[in-house]
Amino acid sequence: MLSRHYRLSSEKDVRQVYQSRFVIRMRIFDMRLAKNSLRHPRFTVVVSTKISKSAVVRNRLKRQIRATLALYARQPGPGYDVIIITKPNILKIEAGERTQLLNRAFTQTRLWPKESKK
């Protein structure tokens, strides 16, 4: 679970991230980023009703994405506010592949360190 400390919940902060021009587009989600004055990242996940009309499905997706974010949120790194906006294709792939794509996006932005290959 992603603790409150790492959540982006203020409407004002969310608007600032949407106004930032830094966007990473992947096939299953878009990621908007904005620098914050904190020493840790804050995240929010958006799953619209275009993805699924079922709240159960939308909430499950949010929980799965937040679980991945929680693994890396405590690692030291730059302070960024991040909004992950899901696309309809997200339902067509498995949870493991979603996690890999999320890891790849954060590694490309250098928000998370690269995974060591052993």
mmCIF file of C-alpha atoms in Angstrom:
data_model
loop_
_atom_site.group_PDB
_atom_site.id
_atom_site.type_symbol
_atom_site.label_atom_id
_atom_site.label_comp_id
_atom_site.label_asym_id
_atom_site.label_seq_id
_atom_site.Cartn_x
_atom_site.Cartn_y
_atom_site.Cartn_z
ATOM 1 C CA MET A 1 0.000 0.000 0.000
ATOM 2 C CA LEU A 2 1.233 3.468 -0.847
ATOM 3 C CA SER A 3 1.371 5.481 2.366
ATOM 4 C CA ARG A 4 -0.222 8.921 2.582
ATOM 5 C CA HIS A 5 3.246 10.480 2.654
ATOM 6 C CA TYR A 6 3.789 9.404 -0.972
ATOM 7 C CA ARG A 7 0.322 10.263 -2.319
ATOM 8 C CA LEU A 8 -0.483 13.298 -4.408
ATOM 9 C CA SER A 9 -3.933 14.274 -3.174
ATOM 10 C CA SER A 10 -4.225 18.061 -3.168
ATOM 11 C CA GLU A 11 -6.278 19.348 -6.101
ATOM 12 C CA LYS A 12 -3.914 22.312 -6.408
ATOM 13 C CA ASP A 13 -0.880 20.024 -6.715
ATOM 14 C CA VAL A 14 -2.634 17.799 -9.257
ATOM 15 C CA ARG A 15 -3.458 20.850 -11.397
ATOM 16 C CA GLN A 16 0.183 21.942 -11.319
ATOM 17 C CA VAL A 17 1.282 18.542 -12.594
ATOM 18 C CA TYR A 18 -1.309 18.631 -15.398
ATOM 19 C CA GLN A 19 0.000 22.054 -16.430
ATOM 20 C CA SER A 20 3.580 20.819 -16.631
ATOM 21 C CA ARG A 21 4.708 19.914 -20.106
ATOM 22 C CA PHE A 22 6.733 16.828 -19.210
ATOM 23 C CA VAL A 23 4.749 13.792 -20.399
ATOM 24 C CA ILE A 24 5.887 10.247 -21.083
ATOM 25 C CA ARG A 25 3.589 8.251 -23.331
ATOM 26 C CA MET A 26 3.531 4.481 -23.142
ATOM 27 C CA ARG A 27 1.075 2.123 -24.814
ATOM 28 C CA ILE A 28 -0.893 1.475 -21.608
ATOM 29 C CA PHE A 29 -0.527 4.761 -19.745
ATOM 30 C CA ASP A 30 0.651 8.350 -19.899
ATOM 31 C CA MET A 31 2.799 9.703 -17.126
ATOM 32 C CA ARG A 32 2.872 13.408 -16.233
ATOM 33 C CA LEU A 33 5.705 14.702 -14.078
ATOM 34 C CA ALA A 34 6.474 17.935 -12.274
ATOM 35 C CA LYS A 35 9.315 18.696 -9.880
ATOM 36 C CA ASN A 36 8.318 19.275 -6.274
ATOM 37 C CA SER A 37 10.186 20.859 -3.374
ATOM 38 C CA LEU A 38 10.186 17.653 -1.325
ATOM 39 C CA ARG A 39 12.887 15.004 -1.107
ATOM 40 C CA HIS A 40 10.547 12.217 -2.134
ATOM 41 C CA PRO A 41 8.144 11.509 -4.998
ATOM 42 C CA ARG A 42 4.359 11.718 -4.711
ATOM 43 C CA PHE A 43 2.027 9.712 -6.926
ATOM 44 C CA THR A 44 -1.573 9.520 -8.025
ATOM 45 C CA VAL A 45 -3.232 7.069 -10.420
ATOM 46 C CA VAL A 46 -6.130 7.999 -12.711
ATOM 47 C CA VAL A 47 -8.346 5.240 -14.133
ATOM 48 C CA SER A 48 -11.329 6.733 -15.947
ATOM 49 C CA THR A 49 -14.668 5.161 -16.724
ATOM 50 C CA LYS A 50 -13.465 4.861 -20.329
ATOM 51 C CA ILE A 51 -11.258 2.027 -19.104
ATOM 52 C CA SER A 52 -14.118 0.146 -17.456
ATOM 53 C CA LYS A 53 -17.579 1.043 -16.224
ATOM 54 C CA SER A 54 -17.038 -1.303 -13.294
ATOM 55 C CA ALA A 55 -15.655 0.384 -10.170
ATOM 56 C CA VAL A 56 -14.288 -2.980 -9.054
ATOM 57 C CA VAL A 57 -12.080 -3.226 -12.154
ATOM 58 C CA ARG A 58 -10.936 0.401 -11.904
ATOM 59 C CA ASN A 59 -10.075 0.083 -8.213
ATOM 60 C CA ARG A 60 -8.207 -3.191 -8.791
ATOM 61 C CA LEU A 61 -6.052 -1.504 -11.437
ATOM 62 C CA LYS A 62 -5.312 1.394 -9.094
ATOM 63 C CA ARG A 63 -4.321 -0.995 -6.294
ATOM 64 C CA GLN A 64 -2.024 -2.985 -8.582
ATOM 65 C CA ILE A 65 -0.284 0.140 -9.864
ATOM 66 C CA ARG A 66 0.025 1.626 -6.370
ATOM 67 C CA ALA A 67 1.546 -1.633 -5.108
ATOM 68 C CA THR A 68 4.295 -1.302 -7.710
ATOM 69 C CA LEU A 69 4.814 2.342 -6.798
ATOM 70 C CA ALA A 70 5.045 1.493 -3.087
ATOM 71 C CA LEU A 71 8.014 -0.802 -3.735
ATOM 72 C CA TYR A 72 10.041 2.070 -5.129
ATOM 73 C CA ALA A 73 8.617 5.139 -3.390
ATOM 74 C CA ARG A 74 10.972 4.890 -0.419
ATOM 75 C CA GLN A 75 14.126 4.763 -2.523
ATOM 76 C CA PRO A 76 16.105 7.994 -2.449
ATOM 77 C CA GLY A 77 15.731 10.106 -5.531
ATOM 78 C CA PRO A 78 14.598 13.475 -6.785
ATOM 79 C CA GLY A 79 11.304 14.923 -5.610
ATOM 80 C CA TYR A 80 8.703 14.675 -8.356
ATOM 81 C CA ASP A 81 4.935 14.692 -8.456
ATOM 82 C CA VAL A 82 3.719 11.967 -10.801
ATOM 83 C CA ILE A 83 0.284 11.323 -12.295
ATOM 84 C CA ILE A 84 -0.247 8.012 -14.068
ATOM 85 C CA ILE A 85 -3.176 8.177 -16.487
ATOM 86 C CA THR A 86 -4.218 4.759 -17.734
ATOM 87 C CA LYS A 87 -5.327 3.933 -21.284
ATOM 88 C CA PRO A 88 -7.892 1.294 -22.377
ATOM 89 C CA ASN A 89 -5.103 -1.060 -23.552
ATOM 90 C CA ILE A 90 -4.142 -1.636 -19.920
ATOM 91 C CA LEU A 91 -6.853 -4.283 -19.552
ATOM 92 C CA LYS A 92 -5.424 -6.367 -22.403
ATOM 93 C CA ILE A 93 -2.130 -7.187 -20.691
ATOM 94 C CA GLU A 94 -1.174 -9.090 -17.552
ATOM 95 C CA ALA A 95 -0.258 -7.433 -14.251
ATOM 96 C CA GLY A 96 3.391 -8.544 -14.551
ATOM 97 C CA GLU A 97 3.801 -6.825 -17.899
ATOM 98 C CA ARG A 98 2.161 -3.669 -16.485
ATOM 99 C CA THR A 99 4.749 -3.661 -13.728
ATOM 100 C CA GLN A 100 7.585 -4.067 -16.258
ATOM 101 C CA LEU A 101 6.297 -1.177 -18.378
ATOM 102 C CA LEU A 102 5.947 1.014 -15.304
ATOM 103 C CA ASN A 103 9.498 0.143 -14.241
ATOM 104 C CA ARG A 104 10.772 0.920 -17.747
ATOM 105 C CA ALA A 105 9.055 4.313 -17.785
ATOM 106 C CA PHE A 106 10.509 5.314 -14.422
ATOM 107 C CA THR A 107 13.967 4.029 -15.355
ATOM 108 C CA GLN A 108 13.885 6.120 -18.546
ATOM 109 C CA THR A 109 13.047 9.218 -16.536
ATOM 110 C CA ARG A 110 15.752 8.298 -13.996
ATOM 111 C CA LEU A 111 13.273 8.509 -11.137
ATOM 112 C CA TRP A 112 14.091 4.925 -10.177
ATOM 113 C CA PRO A 113 17.525 3.344 -10.345
ATOM 114 C CA LYS A 114 18.122 0.718 -13.003
ATOM 115 C CA GLU A 115 17.577 -2.824 -11.868
ATOM 116 C CA SER A 116 20.821 -4.710 -11.434
ATOM 117 C CA LYS A 117 21.228 -7.787 -13.622
ATOM 118 C CA LYS A 118 22.573 -10.752 -11.673
#
